[in-house]
XYZ file of C-alpha atoms in Angstrom:
684
model
C 149.760 89.423 -64.702
C 148.281 89.852 -68.150
C 146.024 87.012 -69.230
C 147.084 85.116 -72.312
C 144.995 82.659 -74.254
C 147.442 82.064 -77.096
C 148.186 78.525 -78.207
C 151.410 77.089 -79.571
C 151.412 76.866 -83.330
C 152.140 73.143 -83.410
C 151.189 73.017 -87.068
C 154.323 74.946 -88.053
C 156.626 72.379 -89.694
C 160.381 72.534 -89.509
C 161.539 74.607 -92.456
C 164.465 72.433 -93.492
C 167.232 74.615 -94.891
C 165.103 76.803 -97.176
C 164.933 79.584 -94.606
C 168.539 80.386 -95.538
C 169.439 81.930 -98.882
C 171.904 80.155 -101.162
C 174.641 82.646 -100.227
C 173.922 82.219 -96.503
C 174.085 78.432 -96.778
C 177.364 78.698 -98.682
C 178.768 80.954 -95.949
C 177.650 78.441 -93.324
C 179.485 75.706 -95.260
C 182.679 77.770 -95.176
C 182.283 78.381 -91.433
C 181.868 74.652 -90.799
C 184.868 73.832 -92.979
C 186.862 76.360 -90.977
C 186.069 74.493 -87.779
C 186.662 71.180 -89.578
C 188.915 71.519 -92.636
C 190.690 68.645 -94.331
C 194.083 68.462 -92.569
C 197.386 66.777 -93.351
C 197.655 63.668 -91.150
C 200.642 63.166 -88.832
C 203.594 61.263 -90.383
C 203.140 57.489 -90.294
C 199.440 57.722 -89.461
C 197.241 54.654 -89.750
C 194.549 54.556 -92.440
C 191.890 55.305 -89.803
C 193.871 58.327 -88.575
C 194.423 59.527 -92.146
C 190.654 59.432 -92.711
C 190.105 61.204 -89.377
C 192.344 64.146 -90.290
C 191.375 64.387 -93.953
C 187.613 64.401 -93.345
C 186.001 67.815 -93.473
C 182.661 69.243 -92.424
C 181.247 69.376 -95.931
C 181.815 65.620 -96.332
C 179.069 65.152 -93.726
C 176.941 68.068 -95.047
C 177.225 69.778 -91.649
C 175.956 73.145 -92.898
C 172.754 71.557 -94.174
C 172.269 69.663 -90.876
C 172.784 72.853 -88.868
C 170.350 74.742 -91.090
C 167.763 72.003 -90.597
C 168.309 72.061 -86.835
C 167.903 75.837 -86.655
C 164.918 75.556 -88.975
C 163.003 74.233 -85.953
C 163.599 77.500 -84.059
C 161.129 80.363 -83.964
C 161.328 83.350 -86.307
C 163.048 85.519 -83.704
C 165.941 83.071 -83.314
C 166.207 82.652 -87.056
C 166.280 86.422 -87.485
C 169.172 86.562 -85.021
C 171.025 83.989 -87.108
C 170.384 85.947 -90.316
C 171.906 88.992 -88.612
C 174.906 86.939 -87.491
C 175.567 85.756 -91.039
C 175.154 89.297 -92.357
C 177.753 90.434 -89.834
C 180.174 87.774 -91.036
C 179.639 88.917 -94.628
C 180.693 92.454 -93.731
C 184.294 93.334 -94.665
C 184.449 95.740 -91.716
C 183.839 92.869 -89.291
C 186.758 91.006 -90.861
C 188.995 93.989 -90.167
C 187.784 94.183 -86.579
C 188.098 90.481 -85.738
C 190.803 89.133 -88.046
C 192.777 92.241 -88.896
C 191.905 91.856 -92.577
C 189.319 93.899 -94.483
C 187.109 91.329 -96.145
C 184.068 89.123 -95.722
C 184.555 85.846 -93.841
C 184.484 83.777 -97.028
C 187.220 85.943 -98.578
C 189.739 85.187 -95.836
C 192.360 82.454 -95.638
C 191.922 79.475 -93.318
C 194.361 81.021 -90.846
C 192.522 84.350 -90.899
C 189.152 82.627 -90.510
C 190.392 80.722 -87.458
C 191.597 83.990 -85.941
C 188.186 85.477 -86.728
C 186.274 82.675 -84.956
C 188.528 82.805 -81.893
C 187.987 86.561 -81.674
C 184.250 85.895 -81.654
C 184.655 83.292 -78.904
C 186.572 85.694 -76.670
C 184.725 88.891 -77.575
C 183.469 91.300 -74.946
C 180.257 91.534 -77.011
C 177.737 88.988 -75.740
C 176.105 88.662 -79.176
C 179.362 87.580 -80.812
C 180.084 84.996 -78.117
C 176.535 83.705 -78.423
C 176.821 83.408 -82.199
C 180.137 81.601 -81.908
C 178.733 79.097 -79.409
C 175.749 78.296 -81.644
C 178.075 77.560 -84.551
C 180.752 75.716 -82.611
C 178.487 73.545 -80.447
C 176.298 72.385 -83.327
C 179.197 71.722 -85.691
C 181.217 70.016 -82.929
C 178.373 67.712 -82.007
C 177.366 66.849 -85.552
C 180.893 66.261 -86.875
C 181.549 63.522 -84.334
C 178.008 62.136 -83.932
C 176.579 62.028 -87.462
C 176.796 58.639 -89.177
C 177.181 58.149 -92.907
C 174.550 56.166 -94.866
C 176.206 52.952 -93.645
C 175.790 53.893 -89.990
C 179.389 54.917 -89.322
C 181.206 58.201 -88.816
C 184.637 58.763 -90.428
C 186.110 59.678 -87.024
C 184.941 56.738 -84.931
C 187.610 54.172 -85.830
C 190.432 56.593 -85.047
C 188.749 57.507 -81.759
C 188.385 53.796 -80.884
C 184.625 54.282 -80.616
C 182.390 51.374 -81.513
C 178.996 52.020 -83.087
C 176.035 50.081 -81.735
C 174.462 47.256 -83.669
C 170.925 47.773 -85.062
C 168.075 47.384 -82.544
C 166.822 43.868 -81.833
C 163.543 42.654 -83.264
C 161.433 42.387 -80.117
C 157.737 43.010 -79.409
C 156.680 46.486 -78.335
C 155.033 46.180 -74.920
C 152.216 48.657 -75.510
C 150.251 50.141 -78.363
C 149.462 53.864 -78.297
C 145.872 54.935 -78.897
C 145.506 56.072 -82.507
C 143.929 59.362 -83.501
C 143.074 59.432 -87.213
C 140.594 62.319 -87.238
C 139.442 65.224 -85.109
C 138.149 63.577 -81.947
C 136.341 64.120 -78.661
C 137.234 61.765 -75.810
C 135.919 61.301 -72.274
C 137.807 60.165 -69.163
C 138.122 60.586 -65.413
C 141.639 62.024 -65.556
C 143.827 63.302 -68.369
C 147.553 63.402 -67.671
C 149.707 65.733 -69.784
C 153.193 64.224 -69.805
C 154.471 60.720 -69.128
C 157.773 61.145 -67.305
C 158.693 60.881 -63.641
C 155.574 62.781 -62.534
C 152.954 61.996 -65.160
C 153.874 58.338 -65.435
C 153.486 57.781 -61.707
C 150.131 59.573 -61.488
C 148.783 57.732 -64.532
C 149.768 54.366 -63.088
C 148.411 55.093 -59.641
C 145.053 56.368 -60.924
C 144.607 53.539 -63.405
C 145.383 50.933 -60.761
C 142.695 52.572 -58.627
C 140.180 51.875 -61.376
C 140.057 55.355 -62.910
C 139.601 55.974 -66.626
C 142.899 57.623 -67.630
C 144.212 59.237 -70.802
C 147.921 60.116 -71.095
C 149.124 62.740 -73.581
C 152.782 62.673 -74.628
C 154.374 65.346 -76.820
C 157.109 62.987 -78.021
C 156.895 59.640 -79.762
C 156.893 56.068 -78.524
C 160.256 54.321 -78.500
C 161.077 51.001 -76.853
C 163.839 48.398 -76.983
C 162.931 47.700 -80.612
C 163.599 51.344 -81.546
C 166.646 52.414 -79.561
C 169.363 52.787 -82.198
C 171.905 53.951 -79.564
C 173.311 56.234 -82.266
C 174.055 59.557 -80.618
C 172.702 61.865 -83.318
C 169.580 59.798 -84.019
C 168.839 59.321 -80.328
C 169.046 63.028 -79.622
C 166.571 63.661 -82.422
C 164.187 60.927 -81.259
C 164.312 61.295 -77.489
C 165.154 64.890 -76.481
C 163.460 68.262 -76.637
C 164.653 70.140 -79.731
C 166.873 67.180 -80.642
C 169.162 67.994 -77.719
C 169.923 71.524 -78.961
C 167.703 73.274 -76.379
C 169.327 76.210 -74.579
C 168.447 79.227 -72.523
C 167.534 82.333 -74.510
C 171.118 83.613 -74.455
C 172.604 80.144 -75.221
C 174.409 80.367 -71.864
C 173.065 77.030 -70.579
C 172.696 73.911 -72.720
C 169.624 71.988 -71.552
C 168.983 68.259 -71.839
C 165.341 67.270 -71.370
C 163.567 64.107 -72.470
C 160.767 64.246 -75.018
C 159.455 60.718 -75.567
C 156.989 58.364 -73.931
C 158.465 57.958 -70.460
C 160.027 61.423 -70.559
C 163.269 61.977 -68.720
C 163.117 58.527 -67.143
C 163.960 57.062 -70.569
C 167.152 59.103 -71.030
C 168.372 59.913 -67.518
C 171.323 58.192 -65.890
C 169.353 56.155 -63.308
C 170.569 58.154 -60.300
C 168.021 57.790 -57.497
C 168.533 60.054 -54.488
C 165.785 60.744 -51.992
C 165.414 64.444 -51.321
C 167.787 65.137 -48.381
C 166.061 65.814 -45.035
C 167.683 69.252 -44.766
C 166.234 70.254 -48.140
C 162.790 68.958 -47.186
C 162.909 71.040 -43.997
C 163.882 74.088 -46.014
C 161.050 73.448 -48.471
C 158.614 73.239 -45.585
C 159.771 76.584 -44.229
C 159.814 78.257 -47.655
C 156.398 76.951 -48.670
C 154.603 77.222 -45.343
C 153.234 73.714 -45.934
C 153.423 71.780 -42.691
C 154.141 68.034 -42.938
C 153.845 67.928 -46.746
C 157.607 67.522 -47.137
C 158.702 66.438 -43.640
C 155.789 64.222 -42.633
C 155.693 60.407 -42.923
C 153.472 60.365 -46.026
C 156.199 61.478 -48.417
C 158.637 58.949 -46.984
C 156.031 56.248 -47.522
C 155.677 57.405 -51.125
C 159.454 57.246 -51.563
C 159.435 53.670 -50.277
C 156.612 52.671 -52.640
C 158.420 54.216 -55.605
C 161.734 52.599 -54.687
C 160.093 49.196 -54.614
C 158.228 49.636 -57.913
C 161.225 50.890 -59.905
C 163.727 48.555 -58.195
C 166.137 51.112 -56.740
C 169.311 49.371 -55.561
C 173.081 49.589 -55.313
C 173.725 46.061 -56.618
C 173.823 47.561 -60.124
C 176.173 50.394 -59.141
C 179.444 48.682 -60.024
C 181.884 51.339 -61.232
C 183.145 51.581 -64.768
C 186.635 53.020 -65.190
C 185.484 56.644 -65.160
C 183.389 56.299 -61.992
C 186.194 54.374 -60.297
C 188.584 57.253 -60.966
C 186.259 59.711 -59.215
C 185.771 57.314 -56.306
C 189.486 56.534 -55.897
C 190.662 60.118 -56.385
C 188.232 61.462 -53.795
C 189.171 58.767 -51.289
C 192.884 59.460 -51.821
C 192.316 63.091 -50.826
C 190.235 62.076 -47.815
C 187.027 63.349 -49.403
C 183.610 61.729 -49.135
C 182.927 59.199 -51.883
C 180.203 56.617 -52.176
C 178.172 54.522 -54.588
C 174.823 55.950 -55.572
C 171.526 54.099 -55.895
C 170.090 53.382 -59.335
C 166.748 52.214 -60.735
C 168.243 49.486 -62.899
C 168.526 45.716 -62.807
C 170.958 43.414 -64.618
C 173.199 46.137 -66.081
C 176.402 44.056 -66.140
C 178.460 46.929 -67.668
C 177.126 46.006 -71.103
C 176.755 49.350 -72.803
C 176.981 52.909 -71.479
C 174.190 54.256 -73.649
C 171.340 54.738 -71.157
C 171.087 58.344 -72.265
C 169.885 56.960 -75.595
C 167.353 54.528 -74.103
C 167.967 51.135 -72.508
C 167.978 48.434 -75.157
C 168.253 45.617 -72.600
C 165.231 46.664 -70.535
C 167.400 47.133 -67.434
C 166.380 50.717 -66.698
C 163.130 50.741 -64.740
C 161.690 53.831 -66.387
C 158.049 54.837 -66.125
C 157.610 53.234 -69.541
C 158.466 49.822 -68.062
C 156.699 50.367 -64.740
C 153.929 52.886 -64.086
C 152.928 53.494 -67.707
C 152.851 49.763 -68.335
C 150.659 49.415 -65.238
C 148.330 52.099 -66.577
C 148.177 50.545 -70.031
C 147.360 47.119 -68.644
C 144.500 48.708 -66.685
C 143.039 50.182 -69.856
C 144.590 53.646 -69.935
C 144.733 55.247 -73.373
C 148.152 56.657 -74.260
C 148.343 59.183 -77.092
C 151.780 60.105 -78.458
C 152.869 62.987 -80.697
C 150.200 64.933 -78.819
C 150.776 68.561 -77.796
C 148.452 70.045 -75.193
C 147.383 73.485 -76.337
C 145.420 74.597 -73.300
C 143.311 73.457 -70.372
C 139.553 73.826 -70.610
C 138.189 75.786 -67.657
C 134.629 76.431 -66.493
C 133.917 78.544 -63.423
C 137.378 77.985 -61.912
C 137.248 74.255 -62.540
C 139.335 72.197 -64.988
C 137.073 70.190 -67.279
C 139.426 68.982 -69.993
C 142.190 69.674 -72.481
C 142.441 70.885 -76.073
C 145.324 69.212 -77.894
C 146.778 68.565 -81.332
C 147.991 65.174 -82.514
C 150.513 65.027 -85.333
C 150.909 61.975 -87.538
C 154.699 61.739 -88.072
C 154.226 59.656 -91.221
C 151.801 61.912 -93.091
C 152.407 65.210 -91.312
C 148.646 65.601 -90.813
C 147.290 67.237 -87.647
C 144.110 66.379 -85.774
C 142.377 68.350 -83.068
C 141.549 66.378 -79.936
C 139.229 67.584 -77.209
C 139.336 65.591 -73.983
C 136.610 66.056 -71.386
C 137.825 65.038 -67.943
C 136.884 65.434 -64.298
C 140.530 66.085 -63.404
C 143.516 67.435 -65.356
C 147.073 66.655 -64.297
C 149.770 68.783 -65.916
C 153.088 66.926 -65.867
C 154.762 68.343 -68.963
C 157.951 69.247 -67.120
C 159.315 72.416 -65.601
C 159.691 74.106 -68.995
C 156.329 73.252 -70.550
C 153.946 72.966 -67.592
C 153.988 76.728 -66.897
C 153.598 77.374 -70.618
C 150.403 75.305 -70.665
C 149.037 77.170 -67.638
C 149.852 80.529 -69.203
C 148.288 79.569 -72.537
C 145.163 78.579 -70.613
C 144.750 82.116 -69.320
C 145.876 81.643 -65.712
C 147.200 84.851 -64.203
C 149.064 83.794 -61.048
C 152.214 85.928 -61.139
C 154.424 83.034 -59.999
C 153.651 80.795 -62.983
C 156.960 80.375 -64.805
C 158.970 82.111 -62.100
C 161.607 80.642 -59.722
C 163.262 78.455 -62.362
C 166.189 76.395 -61.084
C 168.533 74.441 -63.359
C 171.325 72.937 -61.222
C 173.946 74.625 -63.441
C 176.688 72.126 -64.178
C 180.103 72.213 -65.799
C 182.962 69.777 -66.151
C 186.667 69.265 -65.666
C 188.244 66.610 -67.859
C 191.333 64.590 -67.023
C 193.642 62.833 -69.476
C 194.974 59.473 -68.304
C 197.874 57.300 -69.525
C 195.614 54.298 -70.158
C 192.310 54.278 -72.011
C 189.243 55.126 -69.944
C 186.534 54.769 -72.598
C 184.132 57.252 -70.932
C 181.266 55.947 -73.065
C 181.425 52.352 -71.792
C 179.792 50.691 -68.786
C 177.524 51.924 -65.995
C 177.231 55.617 -66.630
C 176.821 57.098 -63.174
C 177.534 55.075 -60.060
C 179.959 57.103 -57.894
C 179.625 60.533 -56.339
C 181.191 62.817 -53.775
C 179.182 65.057 -51.462
C 182.269 66.509 -49.807
C 181.284 70.030 -50.852
C 177.519 69.791 -50.727
C 177.226 72.343 -47.909
C 179.677 75.123 -48.696
C 177.137 77.755 -47.651
C 174.386 76.185 -45.570
C 172.456 73.814 -47.823
C 174.118 75.199 -50.956
C 177.134 73.648 -52.612
C 177.690 70.989 -55.240
C 178.000 67.296 -55.910
C 180.762 65.712 -57.951
C 179.486 63.034 -60.305
C 180.416 61.364 -63.577
C 178.606 61.788 -66.929
C 178.606 59.332 -69.817
C 180.330 61.072 -72.715
C 180.132 59.982 -76.323
C 181.983 61.655 -79.228
C 179.233 64.131 -80.120
C 178.861 65.486 -76.593
C 182.645 65.633 -76.237
C 182.878 67.420 -79.576
C 180.303 69.944 -78.425
C 182.005 70.596 -75.099
C 185.694 70.489 -75.957
C 187.112 73.982 -76.373
C 188.218 74.903 -79.904
C 191.544 76.742 -80.078
C 192.153 76.118 -83.764
C 191.330 73.368 -86.238
C 194.450 71.202 -85.841
C 194.688 71.652 -82.077
C 191.035 70.665 -81.686
C 191.325 67.594 -83.909
C 194.456 66.503 -82.022
C 192.683 66.933 -78.668
C 189.638 64.974 -79.773
C 191.854 62.142 -81.044
C 192.662 61.344 -77.391
C 189.124 61.156 -75.985
C 189.368 57.426 -75.237
C 191.894 58.458 -72.543
C 189.520 61.046 -71.098
C 187.551 60.996 -67.851
C 185.071 63.752 -67.085
C 183.818 64.866 -63.678
C 180.797 67.131 -63.406
C 180.225 69.854 -60.834
C 176.487 69.832 -60.155
C 175.507 72.910 -58.146
C 172.406 73.520 -56.085
C 171.508 76.944 -57.439
C 170.246 79.773 -55.287
C 169.784 81.994 -58.337
C 166.556 81.862 -60.337
C 165.338 82.271 -63.884
C 161.921 82.225 -65.504
C 159.804 80.802 -68.313
C 157.984 83.211 -70.594
C 156.095 82.644 -73.848
C 157.074 83.646 -77.351
C 154.420 84.898 -79.755
C 153.574 81.317 -80.708
C 152.908 80.360 -77.087
C 156.090 78.316 -76.806
C 158.319 78.547 -73.707
C 161.345 80.832 -73.639
C 163.952 79.992 -70.994
C 165.505 83.039 -69.359
C 168.263 82.158 -66.918
C 171.721 83.480 -66.072
C 173.891 81.632 -63.554
C 174.187 83.905 -60.519
C 177.477 85.173 -59.088
C 176.844 83.082 -55.963
C 176.403 79.903 -58.016
C 179.382 80.686 -60.257
C 181.579 80.730 -57.181
C 180.474 77.191 -56.401
C 181.181 76.155 -59.993
C 184.660 77.650 -59.693
C 185.277 75.928 -56.371
C 184.121 72.644 -57.889
C 186.336 72.996 -60.960
C 189.359 73.432 -58.704
C 188.470 70.445 -56.558
C 187.622 68.210 -59.515
C 191.066 68.944 -60.948
C 192.702 67.860 -57.683
C 190.714 64.624 -57.661
C 191.796 63.886 -61.227
C 195.461 64.198 -60.332
C 194.954 62.127 -57.194
C 193.464 59.431 -59.457
C 196.476 59.484 -61.784
C 195.638 62.006 -64.529
C 198.503 63.469 -66.545
C 196.621 66.659 -67.429
C 193.348 68.431 -66.648
C 191.409 70.915 -68.751
C 188.248 73.003 -68.378
C 185.643 73.688 -71.054
C 186.137 77.437 -70.991
C 186.582 79.209 -74.318
C 190.032 80.351 -73.240
C 192.510 77.613 -72.526
C 192.656 76.549 -68.870
C 194.798 73.474 -68.308
C 197.373 72.024 -65.941
C 199.831 69.150 -66.423
C 201.450 66.768 -63.967
C 204.831 68.002 -65.179
C 203.955 71.505 -63.984
C 202.889 70.126 -60.607
C 206.031 68.015 -60.262
C 208.204 71.046 -61.064
C 206.587 73.402 -58.536
C 203.317 72.169 -57.062
C 202.294 75.249 -55.101
C 203.034 77.641 -57.924
C 201.358 75.417 -60.511
C 198.147 75.145 -58.514
C 198.052 78.867 -57.760
C 198.534 79.660 -61.440
C 195.828 77.210 -62.527
C 193.351 78.441 -59.914
C 193.873 82.024 -61.053
C 193.621 80.951 -64.689
C 190.208 79.358 -64.146
C 188.931 82.554 -62.566
C 190.572 84.906 -65.062
C 189.325 83.006 -68.110
C 185.803 83.583 -66.932
C 182.619 81.799 -65.940
C 180.296 84.335 -67.558
C 177.674 83.701 -70.223
C 179.188 81.793 -73.154
C 182.689 81.944 -71.713
C 182.191 78.590 -70.009
C 179.849 75.878 -71.260
C 177.221 75.235 -68.604
C 174.761 72.361 -68.804
C 171.469 71.509 -67.138
C 169.760 68.135 -67.040
C 167.570 69.154 -64.067
C 164.815 71.741 -64.382
C 162.735 72.692 -61.323
C 160.482 75.198 -59.664
C 158.267 77.106 -62.135
C 154.911 76.125 -60.532
C 156.112 75.926 -56.961
C 154.071 74.595 -54.063
C 153.104 76.832 -51.162
C 150.440 77.696 -48.655
C 150.021 81.301 -49.842
C 148.435 81.777 -53.295
C 150.203 85.127 -53.590
C 153.591 83.417 -53.273
C 153.076 80.077 -55.052
C 151.195 78.296 -57.824
C 150.139 74.970 -56.290
C 148.930 73.936 -52.846
C 149.721 71.089 -50.454
C 148.155 68.556 -52.850
C 149.841 69.992 -55.983
C 146.482 71.499 -56.999
C 146.641 74.904 -58.696
C 145.430 77.621 -56.336
C 141.869 78.639 -57.145
C 141.264 76.014 -59.845
C 139.434 72.896 -58.764
C 140.581 69.645 -60.395
C 143.781 71.069 -61.919
C 147.023 69.575 -60.598
C 150.702 69.951 -61.469
C 152.833 66.877 -60.828
C 156.428 67.308 -61.958
C 159.641 69.082 -60.935
C 158.042 72.471 -61.423
C 156.313 72.175 -58.019
C 159.612 72.165 -56.080
C 159.761 75.210 -53.743
C 163.506 75.471 -54.526
C 166.236 73.376 -56.112
C 166.519 69.821 -54.791
C 170.309 69.724 -54.706
C 170.234 66.100 -55.909
C 169.276 64.433 -59.172
C 165.516 65.082 -58.977
C 163.858 61.982 -60.467
C 162.970 60.320 -57.171
C 161.917 63.654 -55.645
C 159.494 64.193 -58.533
C 158.141 60.664 -58.352
C 157.659 60.798 -54.583
C 155.728 64.063 -54.687
C 153.650 62.817 -57.641
C 152.852 59.581 -55.800
C 151.812 61.551 -52.738
C 149.576 63.841 -54.821
C 148.047 60.845 -56.602
C 146.704 59.478 -53.324
C 144.739 62.714 -52.847
C 143.599 62.847 -56.480
C 142.132 59.333 -56.146
C 139.894 60.586 -53.362
C 138.667 63.584 -55.366
C 137.689 61.550 -58.421
């Protein structure tokens, strides 16, 4: 592997909208208003419904918001978007896609809708990719963006209640301030504060070690959680929740705040299944690391510290539908364990931070432990590279950004041990920027590719209310050996629903979204056998290359079919996929001719495609890019999560998994990090 010593250009500010010309921004406005024009309301509509239909994208300045979002992308992605807009300005493209010679902005609304649908269904991957960028961002922002008074013109019609402002409560810790270029000393520096980094920091600090924690995101606690979807995505997620694979084929949710993914995840707390641990042992060649008693002891310690239980797994309406529908069909269904206390079905916004302090994230547990033992926690801090001397880690070079002034300060941290816990996407990037040449760094990326089937119900479900994820089915977890999928329930708020709901025309889409209070969504979470990789762009930032394999697509397809059956068993009147082409089935069709209806729907799902940007695929689980193993030629880290050949350099996050976990990975990450921390204590 070629050695790289490049660093991410963290001083590059977001460019706002000025990277687009005036004509490009105007074209983007017309595109957004094509997705969301002002429409004539249905006869007899209520005032809220009238507002819902008459609102248009430009009322919320969607084009400007999209331009600002894409302004955070690198030059290569922005160049692709310039080319897309140039294509839409070409009259020849209008003839090809809409049957009318003319630039996009010269066409009628009807012709523009035809144009966009032709892009969505095109055989050209670049057109589908461009369509998905435009549709997903506009769909999310139209339904998630509040006006200056904190409300969105759609919410009342959707029967969606906005959260009240955050309470005025004390912040439980105070980050260490960096106001100038600085040099710091410590025993251990931990890069990242989520499920892995938080645990290691807490364990080392409690053992009396001098610890510094570096967090790329900011510090947000109960006093800061607005619970507003758009604001929360910006505050708490990588790239404001717009992160995707290079080809836009997989939408990726990853936490970027103090506490990492444990702040925004859905509390699901599975131990790694014994069969997976046995497989990891065989794959890695590491005897007893995964199957021995030590890891189980670490799981037990973690479960006690973060209060994992089922007492807080009462089902909201959406989870109850999955549970009841699966049981009706004779499928496995059970309640899952969660790291939360005192939930009481109060909100449904854990993905935006827990305002009530119920979620036992690392921020409330291990990081608080570390802070109380004197650990210094630095936020808005991006690790550039690891300092190495004679195959030994001796510190970290980082940049701290002041979000108020925009000023940047260089920080050099000298440490006896460096723990990289920046997550599966950024940990390999840090290793690569530091000049490490192991060919497996960044390889073997697993994402648990996930899609959904939605069911419409006669009564209101309110999929955004109550405990977000409490029921699951493992009926199909072993379709092919240890590979298959779980059926679970996601919390869905208007923005996420707007992003995922297929657009078949402006009025059809608005009519569909008007019924989301009646919607329940089941996710098909696959254990992927296929792999991707992390590479670096010219600024040293990670690029995610991943395409869902044919093997894994078959499991997605199987899961979509089974999720539809569970919906109908639970009482749904209609089911629909999130494919670009319409795939849906109604109870009337089943009642008329059940066998024929199911055969037609099953074929429709397959025919309408599961390929890149034909079906929206999500990932909230990233694993495997610095995998553990006995052989340095086949892995990155050893039995203790130490990087092969580099003394004092450890990786403690989901990137060390030898393969996908097959379950929500938080507890797996924490257990392995806890186990590694016991060894690190001895070495310090």
